[in-house]
mmCIF file of C-alpha atoms in Angstrom:
data_model
loop_
_atom_site.group_PDB
_atom_site.id
_atom_site.type_symbol
_atom_site.label_atom_id
_atom_site.label_comp_id
_atom_site.label_asym_id
_atom_site.label_seq_id
_atom_site.Cartn_x
_atom_site.Cartn_y
_atom_site.Cartn_z
ATOM 1 C CA THR A 1 -6.575 -52.072 28.906
ATOM 2 C CA GLN A 2 -9.421 -50.845 27.369
ATOM 3 C CA LEU A 3 -10.699 -53.102 24.432
ATOM 4 C CA LEU A 4 -13.691 -51.578 23.542
ATOM 5 C CA GLU A 5 -14.499 -47.479 23.626
ATOM 6 C CA GLN A 6 -17.709 -45.848 23.308
ATOM 7 C CA SER A 7 -18.628 -43.519 22.289
ATOM 8 C CA PRO A 8 -20.090 -40.383 23.497
ATOM 9 C CA GLN A 9 -19.184 -41.002 26.786
ATOM 10 C CA PHE A 10 -22.315 -39.329 27.766
ATOM 11 C CA LEU A 11 -25.950 -37.437 26.260
ATOM 12 C CA SER A 12 -28.165 -35.768 27.133
ATOM 13 C CA ILE A 13 -31.495 -35.190 24.263
ATOM 14 C CA GLN A 14 -34.774 -34.073 24.345
ATOM 15 C CA GLU A 15 -37.464 -36.294 23.769
ATOM 16 C CA GLY A 16 -38.732 -37.016 20.701
ATOM 17 C CA GLU A 17 -34.750 -37.340 18.935
ATOM 18 C CA ASN A 18 -32.981 -39.296 17.836
ATOM 19 C CA LEU A 19 -29.731 -40.684 19.101
ATOM 20 C CA THR A 20 -26.801 -43.518 18.217
ATOM 21 C CA VAL A 21 -24.921 -44.440 20.324
ATOM 22 C CA TYR A 22 -21.562 -45.919 19.127
ATOM 23 C CA CYS A 23 -18.779 -49.665 19.458
ATOM 24 C CA ASN A 24 -15.865 -49.734 18.221
ATOM 25 C CA SER A 25 -12.739 -52.298 18.360
ATOM 26 C CA SER A 26 -9.334 -52.336 17.141
ATOM 27 C CA SER A 27 -9.921 -56.421 18.181
ATOM 28 C CA VAL A 28 -12.462 -59.208 16.040
ATOM 29 C CA PHE A 29 -15.271 -60.150 18.783
ATOM 30 C CA SER A 30 -17.173 -63.166 17.909
ATOM 31 C CA SER A 31 -20.279 -61.947 18.582
ATOM 32 C CA LEU A 32 -21.156 -58.516 20.932
ATOM 33 C CA GLN A 33 -24.342 -57.704 23.045
ATOM 34 C CA TRP A 34 -26.255 -54.803 24.007
ATOM 35 C CA TYR A 35 -27.146 -53.788 27.676
ATOM 36 C CA ARG A 36 -28.982 -51.363 29.563
ATOM 37 C CA GLN A 37 -28.009 -50.694 33.001
ATOM 38 C CA GLU A 38 -30.897 -48.514 35.292
ATOM 39 C CA PRO A 39 -29.654 -46.785 38.898
ATOM 40 C CA GLY A 40 -29.144 -48.663 41.226
ATOM 41 C CA GLU A 41 -29.864 -51.853 38.994
ATOM 42 C CA GLY A 42 -27.561 -54.664 36.693
ATOM 43 C CA PRO A 43 -27.412 -54.122 33.725
ATOM 44 C CA VAL A 44 -30.009 -55.731 31.274
ATOM 45 C CA LEU A 45 -29.410 -57.535 28.221
ATOM 46 C CA LEU A 46 -31.410 -55.903 24.989
ATOM 47 C CA VAL A 47 -29.778 -58.046 21.983
ATOM 48 C CA THR A 48 -26.406 -60.008 20.776
ATOM 49 C CA VAL A 49 -25.236 -59.725 17.821
ATOM 50 C CA VAL A 50 -23.787 -62.531 15.765
ATOM 51 C CA THR A 51 -23.114 -62.010 11.711
ATOM 52 C CA GLY A 52 -21.169 -59.488 10.405
ATOM 53 C CA GLY A 53 -23.356 -56.715 9.239
ATOM 54 C CA GLU A 54 -25.935 -57.848 11.317
ATOM 55 C CA VAL A 55 -28.771 -55.618 11.818
ATOM 56 C CA LYS A 56 -31.774 -56.081 14.604
ATOM 57 C CA LYS A 57 -34.645 -54.690 15.975
ATOM 58 C CA LEU A 58 -36.021 -53.810 19.358
ATOM 59 C CA LYS A 59 -39.001 -51.020 19.088
ATOM 60 C CA ARG A 60 -37.604 -48.281 18.787
ATOM 61 C CA LEU A 61 -33.701 -49.362 19.012
ATOM 62 C CA THR A 62 -31.555 -50.433 15.905
ATOM 63 C CA PHE A 63 -29.175 -52.760 16.545
ATOM 64 C CA GLN A 64 -25.713 -52.662 13.991
ATOM 65 C CA PHE A 65 -22.535 -54.991 14.268
ATOM 66 C CA GLY A 66 -20.016 -53.726 11.817
ATOM 67 C CA ASP A 67 -18.940 -55.378 8.392
ATOM 68 C CA ALA A 68 -15.620 -56.512 10.016
ATOM 69 C CA ARG A 69 -16.583 -57.304 13.301
ATOM 70 C CA LYS A 70 -15.769 -54.941 14.939
ATOM 71 C CA ASP A 71 -17.191 -52.712 16.097
ATOM 72 C CA SER A 72 -21.324 -51.509 16.254
ATOM 73 C CA SER A 73 -24.075 -49.268 17.342
ATOM 74 C CA LEU A 74 -26.958 -48.356 18.424
ATOM 75 C CA HIS A 75 -30.055 -46.399 17.377
ATOM 76 C CA ILE A 76 -32.644 -45.018 18.902
ATOM 77 C CA THR A 77 -35.361 -43.318 17.310
ATOM 78 C CA ALA A 78 -37.872 -41.237 18.668
ATOM 79 C CA ALA A 79 -35.686 -41.172 22.161
ATOM 80 C CA GLN A 80 -38.779 -41.309 25.792
ATOM 81 C CA PRO A 81 -37.520 -40.419 29.358
ATOM 82 C CA GLY A 82 -37.950 -43.898 29.374
ATOM 83 C CA ASP A 83 -34.762 -45.019 27.509
ATOM 84 C CA THR A 84 -32.657 -43.068 30.337
ATOM 85 C CA GLY A 85 -29.962 -44.776 31.337
ATOM 86 C CA LEU A 86 -26.451 -46.655 30.407
ATOM 87 C CA TYR A 87 -25.753 -48.190 27.669
ATOM 88 C CA LEU A 88 -22.835 -50.999 27.741
ATOM 89 C CA CYS A 89 -21.675 -53.131 25.347
ATOM 90 C CA ALA A 90 -19.481 -56.189 25.418
ATOM 91 C CA GLY A 91 -18.247 -58.009 23.405
ATOM 92 C CA MET A 92 -16.946 -61.952 23.158
ATOM 93 C CA LYS A 93 -13.660 -63.162 21.969
ATOM 94 C CA ASN A 94 -12.200 -66.666 21.597
ATOM 95 C CA THR A 95 -12.163 -66.623 25.441
ATOM 96 C CA ASP A 96 -15.421 -67.257 25.844
ATOM 97 C CA LYS A 97 -15.648 -63.559 27.989
ATOM 98 C CA LEU A 98 -17.311 -60.625 28.093
ATOM 99 C CA ILE A 99 -15.408 -57.415 27.857
ATOM 100 C CA PHE A 100 -17.410 -54.134 28.601
ATOM 101 C CA GLY A 101 -16.858 -51.018 27.194
ATOM 102 C CA THR A 102 -16.350 -48.016 28.437
ATOM 103 C CA GLY A 103 -20.948 -46.651 28.520
ATOM 104 C CA THR A 104 -22.421 -44.091 27.587
ATOM 105 C CA ARG A 105 -24.918 -42.409 29.923
ATOM 106 C CA LEU A 106 -28.694 -41.497 27.976
ATOM 107 C CA GLN A 107 -30.795 -38.794 29.986
ATOM 108 C CA VAL A 108 -33.846 -37.864 28.070
ATOM 109 C CA PHE A 109 -35.483 -35.148 28.995
ATOM 110 C CA PRO A 110 -39.387 -34.202 28.542
ATOM 111 C CA ASP B 1 -35.592 -61.919 36.206
ATOM 112 C CA ALA B 2 -32.854 -64.767 37.142
ATOM 113 C CA GLY B 3 -32.854 -65.282 40.355
ATOM 114 C CA ILE B 4 -29.396 -63.831 41.534
ATOM 115 C CA THR B 5 -28.988 -62.151 45.354
ATOM 116 C CA GLN B 6 -26.176 -60.500 46.454
ATOM 117 C CA SER B 7 -25.114 -59.615 50.371
ATOM 118 C CA PRO B 8 -23.988 -56.954 51.822
ATOM 119 C CA ARG B 9 -25.855 -54.725 49.517
ATOM 120 C CA HIS B 10 -23.974 -51.318 50.220
ATOM 121 C CA LYS B 11 -20.594 -51.919 52.552
ATOM 122 C CA VAL B 12 -18.473 -49.110 54.443
ATOM 123 C CA THR B 13 -14.701 -50.686 55.582
ATOM 124 C CA GLU B 14 -11.939 -49.688 56.406
ATOM 125 C CA THR B 15 -8.223 -49.950 54.896
ATOM 126 C CA GLY B 16 -7.029 -53.270 55.685
ATOM 127 C CA THR B 17 -9.809 -54.946 56.376
ATOM 128 C CA PRO B 18 -11.114 -58.727 55.346
ATOM 129 C CA VAL B 19 -14.597 -58.503 53.437
ATOM 130 C CA THR B 20 -16.229 -60.814 51.714
ATOM 131 C CA LEU B 21 -19.294 -60.008 49.807
ATOM 132 C CA ARG B 22 -21.484 -63.354 48.823
ATOM 133 C CA CYS B 23 -23.497 -63.849 45.221
ATOM 134 C CA HIS B 24 -26.787 -66.203 45.842
ATOM 135 C CA GLN B 25 -28.744 -67.529 42.398
ATOM 136 C CA THR B 26 -31.521 -69.833 42.241
ATOM 137 C CA GLU B 27 -31.341 -70.360 39.574
ATOM 138 C CA ASN B 28 -28.555 -73.269 39.026
ATOM 139 C CA HIS B 29 -26.511 -72.240 36.254
ATOM 140 C CA ARG B 30 -23.418 -73.577 35.921
ATOM 141 C CA TYR B 31 -21.265 -70.468 34.933
ATOM 142 C CA MET B 32 -20.918 -67.130 37.725
ATOM 143 C CA TYR B 33 -18.908 -64.426 37.701
ATOM 144 C CA TRP B 34 -17.930 -61.199 39.350
ATOM 145 C CA TYR B 35 -17.563 -57.687 38.176
ATOM 146 C CA ARG B 36 -16.513 -54.564 39.408
ATOM 147 C CA GLN B 37 -17.650 -51.490 37.825
ATOM 148 C CA ASP B 38 -16.366 -48.050 37.626
ATOM 149 C CA PRO B 39 -17.265 -44.339 35.860
ATOM 150 C CA GLY B 40 -15.171 -44.539 32.755
ATOM 151 C CA HIS B 41 -14.581 -48.896 32.753
ATOM 152 C CA GLY B 42 -18.192 -50.275 32.623
ATOM 153 C CA LEU B 43 -17.680 -53.315 34.114
ATOM 154 C CA ARG B 44 -14.584 -55.957 34.576
ATOM 155 C CA LEU B 45 -14.506 -59.196 35.285
ATOM 156 C CA ILE B 46 -12.365 -60.017 38.511
ATOM 157 C CA HIS B 47 -13.651 -63.456 38.766
ATOM 158 C CA TYR B 48 -15.554 -66.422 37.079
ATOM 159 C CA SER B 49 -16.297 -69.543 37.953
ATOM 160 C CA TYR B 50 -16.985 -72.576 35.145
ATOM 161 C CA GLY B 51 -18.590 -74.965 38.299
ATOM 162 C CA VAL B 52 -18.738 -76.406 41.908
ATOM 163 C CA LYS B 53 -14.537 -75.394 43.043
ATOM 164 C CA ASP B 54 -13.670 -74.339 39.365
ATOM 165 C CA THR B 55 -12.899 -71.230 38.867
ATOM 166 C CA ASP B 56 -10.070 -68.687 37.143
ATOM 167 C CA LYS B 57 -8.807 -65.007 36.800
ATOM 168 C CA GLY B 58 -10.635 -62.510 35.134
ATOM 169 C CA GLU B 59 -8.270 -59.024 33.644
ATOM 170 C CA VAL B 60 -9.095 -57.405 37.361
ATOM 171 C CA SER B 61 -7.935 -60.119 40.118
ATOM 172 C CA ASP B 62 -4.979 -58.704 42.209
ATOM 173 C CA GLY B 63 -6.179 -58.169 45.921
ATOM 174 C CA TYR B 64 -9.105 -60.192 45.335
ATOM 175 C CA SER B 65 -10.001 -63.609 45.788
ATOM 176 C CA VAL B 66 -12.748 -66.548 45.129
ATOM 177 C CA SER B 67 -14.956 -69.242 46.166
ATOM 178 C CA ARG B 68 -17.837 -71.678 44.896
ATOM 179 C CA SER B 69 -18.426 -74.576 47.224
ATOM 180 C CA LYS B 70 -22.240 -74.800 45.947
ATOM 181 C CA THR B 71 -23.412 -74.605 42.863
ATOM 182 C CA GLU B 72 -25.782 -72.052 44.121
ATOM 183 C CA ASP B 73 -23.061 -68.981 45.793
ATOM 184 C CA PHE B 74 -19.950 -67.931 44.672
ATOM 185 C CA LEU B 75 -18.129 -65.906 47.601
ATOM 186 C CA LEU B 76 -15.730 -62.522 46.221
ATOM 187 C CA THR B 77 -12.850 -61.383 49.087
ATOM 188 C CA LEU B 78 -11.038 -58.731 49.781
ATOM 189 C CA GLU B 79 -7.544 -60.019 52.542
ATOM 190 C CA SER B 80 -7.250 -57.012 52.638
ATOM 191 C CA ALA B 81 -9.507 -53.746 51.876
ATOM 192 C CA THR B 82 -7.982 -50.726 50.094
ATOM 193 C CA SER B 83 -9.122 -47.426 49.259
ATOM 194 C CA SER B 84 -8.808 -48.363 45.027
ATOM 195 C CA GLN B 85 -11.400 -51.106 45.292
ATOM 196 C CA THR B 86 -13.842 -48.792 46.600
ATOM 197 C CA SER B 87 -16.686 -49.674 44.247
ATOM 198 C CA VAL B 88 -20.056 -51.377 42.651
ATOM 199 C CA TYR B 89 -19.736 -55.465 42.315
ATOM 200 C CA PHE B 90 -22.185 -56.787 40.341
ATOM 201 C CA CYS B 91 -22.391 -61.069 40.442
ATOM 202 C CA ALA B 92 -23.348 -62.401 36.966
ATOM 203 C CA ILE B 93 -24.881 -65.564 36.279
ATOM 204 C CA ALA B 94 -25.259 -67.930 32.959
ATOM 205 C CA SER B 95 -25.998 -71.199 31.615
ATOM 206 C CA PHE B 96 -23.387 -71.494 28.912
ATOM 207 C CA SER B 97 -20.284 -69.535 28.152
ATOM 208 C CA GLY B 98 -20.425 -68.878 24.162
ATOM 209 C CA ILE B 99 -22.114 -66.502 21.729
ATOM 210 C CA GLY B 100 -25.093 -66.527 22.204
ATOM 211 C CA ASP B 101 -24.878 -67.083 26.262
ATOM 212 C CA THR B 102 -26.948 -63.837 28.169
ATOM 213 C CA GLN B 103 -26.161 -63.169 31.878
ATOM 214 C CA TYR B 104 -28.312 -62.062 34.077
ATOM 215 C CA PHE B 105 -26.976 -59.233 36.618
ATOM 216 C CA GLY B 106 -27.595 -58.916 40.286
ATOM 217 C CA PRO B 107 -28.584 -55.928 42.191
ATOM 218 C CA GLY B 108 -25.107 -55.078 42.903
ATOM 219 C CA THR B 109 -22.606 -54.857 46.249
ATOM 220 C CA ARG B 110 -21.367 -50.922 46.663
ATOM 221 C CA LEU B 111 -18.197 -51.464 48.310
ATOM 222 C CA THR B 112 -16.446 -48.597 50.335
ATOM 223 C CA VAL B 113 -12.886 -48.374 51.794
ATOM 224 C CA LEU B 114 -11.981 -45.285 54.157
#
């Protein structure tokens, strides 16, 4: 059972466009993380959000944790080719193990 | 970058053969994890370890076993490989488990079972 669904699954955009990736669940998480993975490599942590409603910014990336701690979004402003990759959300429940989302593959064309 | 290596990086094997994948860390982290990654499924936890000789099952543990005899090494064994175990396998390490932990991932092992 996949507890974390990401949408869209694939996204192809031109450089300079804005985009939002969603991570949704019917379960409550104690924290939520976003990772980025490039081809042939393992995922790398971008951010951790803990509090419902929390917003964190990392340069052009804005992460938000839903008020009920069941969902999250990642917004990228003025996307660049270097943003290309697989974006994964991961939630932590009381078992202290991460549950990963289904992933969103982003391609940004110059 | 966290010091995590995985070996082999690529392996092709036949159905029914045993396969062992190795994860080695130089960070002295307590927690180690094995995940598999398949299209449309993200990463799924196979087994994890919270110390030497302390291991537990993840969500997709059937057909896999693990061992951790030293802090730095975590082995994943497929006793009798099946085609459904064709996947990319990632090892991860963490200094603690809980809110705010950071898992550092290895480069992955691509396993093909024919």
